[in-house]
Coordinates of C-alpha atoms in Angstrom, one line a residue:
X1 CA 141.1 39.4 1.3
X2 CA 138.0 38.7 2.4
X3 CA 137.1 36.9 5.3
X4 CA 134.5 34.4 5.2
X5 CA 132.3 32.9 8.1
X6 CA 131.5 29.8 8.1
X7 CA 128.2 29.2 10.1
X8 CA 127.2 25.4 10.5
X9 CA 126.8 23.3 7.9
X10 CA 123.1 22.5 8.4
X11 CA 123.3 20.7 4.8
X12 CA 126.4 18.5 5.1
X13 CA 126.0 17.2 8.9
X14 CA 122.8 16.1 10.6
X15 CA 122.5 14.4 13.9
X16 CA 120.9 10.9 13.9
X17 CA 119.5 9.8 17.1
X18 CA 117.6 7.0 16.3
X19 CA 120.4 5.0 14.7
X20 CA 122.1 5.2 18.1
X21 CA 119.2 3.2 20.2
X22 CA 118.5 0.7 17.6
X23 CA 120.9 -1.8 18.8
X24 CA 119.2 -1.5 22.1
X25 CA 115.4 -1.9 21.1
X26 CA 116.8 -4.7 18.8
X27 CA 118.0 -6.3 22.0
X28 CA 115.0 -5.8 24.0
X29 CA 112.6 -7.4 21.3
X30 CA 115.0 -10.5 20.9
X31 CA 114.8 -10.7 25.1
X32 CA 111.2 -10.5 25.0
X33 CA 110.6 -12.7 21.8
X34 CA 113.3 -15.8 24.1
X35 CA 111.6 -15.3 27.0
X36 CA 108.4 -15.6 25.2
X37 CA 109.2 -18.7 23.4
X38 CA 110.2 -20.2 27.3
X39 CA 107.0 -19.7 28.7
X40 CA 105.3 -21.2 25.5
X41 CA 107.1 -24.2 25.8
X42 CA 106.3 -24.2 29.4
X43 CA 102.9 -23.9 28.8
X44 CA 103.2 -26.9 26.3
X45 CA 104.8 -29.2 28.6
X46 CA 102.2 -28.4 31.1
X47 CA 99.4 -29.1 28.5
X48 CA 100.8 -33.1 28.0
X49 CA 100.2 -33.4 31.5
X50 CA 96.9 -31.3 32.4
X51 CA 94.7 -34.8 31.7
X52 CA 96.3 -36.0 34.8
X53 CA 96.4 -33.1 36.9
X54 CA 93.0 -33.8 38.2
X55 CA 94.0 -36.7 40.2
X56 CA 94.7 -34.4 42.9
X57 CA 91.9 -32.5 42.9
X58 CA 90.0 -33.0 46.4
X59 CA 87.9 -36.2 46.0
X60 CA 86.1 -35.0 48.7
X61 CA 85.1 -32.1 50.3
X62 CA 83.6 -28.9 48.9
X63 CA 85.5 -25.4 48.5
X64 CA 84.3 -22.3 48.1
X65 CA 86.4 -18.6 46.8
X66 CA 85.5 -15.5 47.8
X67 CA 86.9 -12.9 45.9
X68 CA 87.8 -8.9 47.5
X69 CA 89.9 -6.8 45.1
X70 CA 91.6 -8.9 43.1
X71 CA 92.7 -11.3 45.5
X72 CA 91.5 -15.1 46.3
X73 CA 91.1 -16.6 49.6
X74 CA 90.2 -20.1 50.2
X75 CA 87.8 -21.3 52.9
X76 CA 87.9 -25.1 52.9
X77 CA 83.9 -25.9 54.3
X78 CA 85.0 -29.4 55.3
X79 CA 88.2 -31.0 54.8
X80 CA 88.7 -33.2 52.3
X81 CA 90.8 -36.5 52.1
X82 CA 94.3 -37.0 52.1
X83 CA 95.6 -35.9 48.4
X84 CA 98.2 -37.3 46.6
X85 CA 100.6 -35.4 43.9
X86 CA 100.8 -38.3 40.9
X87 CA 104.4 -38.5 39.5
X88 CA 103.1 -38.5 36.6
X89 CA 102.2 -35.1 36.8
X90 CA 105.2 -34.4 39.2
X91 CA 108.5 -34.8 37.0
X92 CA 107.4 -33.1 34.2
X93 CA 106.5 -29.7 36.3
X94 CA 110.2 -30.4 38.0
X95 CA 111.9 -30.8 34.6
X96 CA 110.0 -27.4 33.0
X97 CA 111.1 -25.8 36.3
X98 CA 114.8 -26.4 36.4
X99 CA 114.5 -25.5 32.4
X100 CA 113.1 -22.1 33.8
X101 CA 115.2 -21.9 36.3
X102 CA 118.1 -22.2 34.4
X103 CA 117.3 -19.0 32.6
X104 CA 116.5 -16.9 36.2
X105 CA 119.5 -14.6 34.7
X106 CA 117.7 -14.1 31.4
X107 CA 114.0 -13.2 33.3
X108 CA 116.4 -11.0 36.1
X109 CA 117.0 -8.8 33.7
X110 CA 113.4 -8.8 31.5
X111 CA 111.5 -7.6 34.7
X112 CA 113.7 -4.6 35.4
X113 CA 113.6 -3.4 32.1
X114 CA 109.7 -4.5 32.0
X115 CA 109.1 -2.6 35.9
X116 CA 111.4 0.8 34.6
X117 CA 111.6 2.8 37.8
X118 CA 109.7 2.7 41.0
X119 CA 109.9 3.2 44.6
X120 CA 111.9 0.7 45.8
X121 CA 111.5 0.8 49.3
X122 CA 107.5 1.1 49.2
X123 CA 107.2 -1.6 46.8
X124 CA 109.3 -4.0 49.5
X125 CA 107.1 -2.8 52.1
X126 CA 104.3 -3.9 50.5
X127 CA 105.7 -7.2 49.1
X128 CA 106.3 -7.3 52.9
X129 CA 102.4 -7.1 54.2
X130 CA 101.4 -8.9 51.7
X131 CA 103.6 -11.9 52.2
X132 CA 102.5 -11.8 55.9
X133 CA 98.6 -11.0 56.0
X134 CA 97.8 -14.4 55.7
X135 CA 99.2 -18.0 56.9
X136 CA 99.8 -18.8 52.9
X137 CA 100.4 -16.4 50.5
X138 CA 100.5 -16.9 46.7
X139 CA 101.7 -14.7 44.1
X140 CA 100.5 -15.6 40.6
X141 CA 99.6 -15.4 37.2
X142 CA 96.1 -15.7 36.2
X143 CA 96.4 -17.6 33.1
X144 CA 100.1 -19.4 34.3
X145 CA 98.9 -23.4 34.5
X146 CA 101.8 -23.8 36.9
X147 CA 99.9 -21.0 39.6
X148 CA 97.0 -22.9 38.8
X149 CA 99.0 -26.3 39.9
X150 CA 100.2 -24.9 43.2
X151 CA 96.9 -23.3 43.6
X152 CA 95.2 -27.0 42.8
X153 CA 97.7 -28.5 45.5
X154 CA 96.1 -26.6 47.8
X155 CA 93.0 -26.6 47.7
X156 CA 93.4 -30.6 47.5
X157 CA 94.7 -30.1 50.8
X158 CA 91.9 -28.0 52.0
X159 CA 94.8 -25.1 52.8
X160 CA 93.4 -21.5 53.0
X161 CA 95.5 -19.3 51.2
X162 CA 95.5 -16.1 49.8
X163 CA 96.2 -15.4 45.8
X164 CA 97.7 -12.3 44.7
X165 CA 97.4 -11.7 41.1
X166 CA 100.0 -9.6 39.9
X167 CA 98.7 -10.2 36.0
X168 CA 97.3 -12.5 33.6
X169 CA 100.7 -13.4 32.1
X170 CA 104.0 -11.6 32.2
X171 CA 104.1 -10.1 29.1
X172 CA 101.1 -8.3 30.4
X173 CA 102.7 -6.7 33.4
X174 CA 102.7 -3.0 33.6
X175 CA 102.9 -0.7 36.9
X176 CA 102.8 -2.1 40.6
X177 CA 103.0 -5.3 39.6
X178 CA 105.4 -5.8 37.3
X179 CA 107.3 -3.6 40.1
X180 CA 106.5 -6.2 42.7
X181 CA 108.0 -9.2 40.3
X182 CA 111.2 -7.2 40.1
X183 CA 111.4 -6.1 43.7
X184 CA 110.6 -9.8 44.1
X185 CA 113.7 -11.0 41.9
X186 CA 116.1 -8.6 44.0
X187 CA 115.0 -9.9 46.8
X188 CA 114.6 -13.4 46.6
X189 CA 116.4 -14.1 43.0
X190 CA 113.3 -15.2 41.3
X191 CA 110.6 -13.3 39.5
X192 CA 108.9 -16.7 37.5
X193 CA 105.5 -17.5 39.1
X194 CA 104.1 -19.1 41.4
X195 CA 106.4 -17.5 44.3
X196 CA 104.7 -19.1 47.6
X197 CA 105.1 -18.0 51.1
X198 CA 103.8 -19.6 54.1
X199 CA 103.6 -18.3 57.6
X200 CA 105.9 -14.8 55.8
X201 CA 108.5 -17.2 54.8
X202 CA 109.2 -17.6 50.7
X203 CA 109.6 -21.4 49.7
X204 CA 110.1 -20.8 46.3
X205 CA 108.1 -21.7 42.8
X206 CA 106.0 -24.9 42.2
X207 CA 109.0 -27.4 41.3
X208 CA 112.0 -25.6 42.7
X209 CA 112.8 -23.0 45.2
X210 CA 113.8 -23.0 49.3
X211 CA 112.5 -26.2 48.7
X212 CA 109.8 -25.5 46.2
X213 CA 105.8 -26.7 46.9
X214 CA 106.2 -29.5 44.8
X215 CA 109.5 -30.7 47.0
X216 CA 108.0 -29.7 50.6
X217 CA 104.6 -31.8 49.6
X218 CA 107.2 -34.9 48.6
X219 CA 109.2 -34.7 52.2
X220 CA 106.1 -35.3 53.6
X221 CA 106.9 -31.0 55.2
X222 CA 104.4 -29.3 53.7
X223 CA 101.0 -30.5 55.8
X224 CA 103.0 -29.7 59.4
X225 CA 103.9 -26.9 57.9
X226 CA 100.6 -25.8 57.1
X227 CA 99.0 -27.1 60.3
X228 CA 102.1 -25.1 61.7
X229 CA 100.9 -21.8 60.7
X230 CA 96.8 -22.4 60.8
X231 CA 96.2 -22.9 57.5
X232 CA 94.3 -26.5 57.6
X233 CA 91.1 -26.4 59.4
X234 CA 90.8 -27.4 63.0
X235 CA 94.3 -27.0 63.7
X236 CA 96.0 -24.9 65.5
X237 CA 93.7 -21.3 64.0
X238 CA 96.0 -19.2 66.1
X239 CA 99.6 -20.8 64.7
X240 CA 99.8 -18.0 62.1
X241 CA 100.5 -15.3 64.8
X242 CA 103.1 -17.8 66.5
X243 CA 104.7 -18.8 63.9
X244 CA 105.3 -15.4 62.2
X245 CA 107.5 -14.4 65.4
X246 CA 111.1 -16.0 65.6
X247 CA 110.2 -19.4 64.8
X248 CA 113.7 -20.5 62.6
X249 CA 112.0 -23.9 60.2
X250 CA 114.0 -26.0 58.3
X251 CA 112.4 -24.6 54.8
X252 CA 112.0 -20.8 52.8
X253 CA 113.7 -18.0 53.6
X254 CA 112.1 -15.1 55.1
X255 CA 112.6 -10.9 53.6
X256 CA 115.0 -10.6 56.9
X257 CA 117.4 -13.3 55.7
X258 CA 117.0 -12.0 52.0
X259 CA 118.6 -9.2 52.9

């Protein structure tokens, strides 16, 4: 009898990888494709409305940007008069924002697939800074229309703020700031855009948030807020570095309390 060995069958078996991760990347492009979709419609819903968005532009008054490495900071020259927020303009923003909202879940879990790994602690320690170099803080996208909104708000105002531009959209995201958006979301529980802090403290988005701008500016909170922390002219240029001490406001919620 002879005994025969039998080596592997190279022929008969072969090991198929690729199979094994399709389901996976076919999930991923069906996330990004929804999510996609969202922010077109957002866009859209924006676009009825953009006609009247200038009736809160500053009537008055003259504003000038200076720009330093990607970020914005607005020096009002004179103040301009009282704004108003049309609600014309207002209740469509709040209804794209609760639709948004709604899908904070679906976003969650976009931007830490989008942001892969990073270092964690350094990214929050720079989200940290960031949120507190200036008496109003702004992290956007360039080509969102709701940043450019809150950003509008504003300057209609005659706030100074500083704008921190993570991307022009966030499909576009790659590296620090697409780490910053999801450090952002595990922090605070939203990575849309606008997220707006002012005197360290997050308030949220545009429409929605701890209040939300939108919802401060209504309360008739957002200008003493503002004034509370320096960021209108003439008043109070040193409220900044008081305020960002243990000051406990009714509004936002501050990286401590995130935690």
């Amino acid at each position: 009898n002879k005994v025969m060995a039998q080596g592997p069958n190279f022929c008969g078996t072969t090991r198929q990888r690729g199979p094994a991760l399709a389901p996976v990347a076919e999930a991923m492009a069906r996330l990004l494709a929804f999510a996609a979709a969202v922010a077109l419609l957002g866009q859209s819903i924006f676009s009825i409305v953009r006609p009247w968005s200038t009736t809160f532009v500053p009537p008055t008054g003259r504003a000038t940007r200076a720009q330093t490495r990607g970020r914005v900071m607005l020096q009002a020259e004179e103040k301009p008069a009282t704004s108003s927020f049309p609600e014309a303009v207002a209740l469509p923003l709040k209804a794209a924002g609760v639709a948004m909202s709604a899908l904070k879940p679906v976003f969650s879990l976009e931007a830490k697939l989008q942001a892969l790994s990073y270092d964690k602690e350094a990214i929050r320690e720079a989200l940290m800074a960031e949120a507190r170099s200036a008496p109003v803080v702004v992290f956007t996208y360039s080509l969102s229309p709701f940043c450019t909104a809150a950003t509008q708000l504003l300057e209609s105002m005659g706030a100074k703020y500083k704008e921190v531009v993570l991307a022009p959209e966030w499909f576009l995201m790659l590296g620090e700031g697409a780490a910053k958006r999801a450090e952002l979301g595990e922090i605070f529980g939203r990575t849309s855009m606008p997220h707006i802090f002012i005197g360290g403290r997050s308030i949220g988005g545009l429409a929605e948030g701890t209040p939300g701008l939108i919802p401060l500016y209504e309360s008739g909170e957002l200008e003493p807020a503002l004034k509370k922390v320096g960021a209108l002219p003439e008043d109070n240029p040193f409220g900044f570095f008081l305020f960002a001490g243990d000051s406990d406001p009714k509004y936002g919620q501050s990286f401590d309390q995130a935690r």
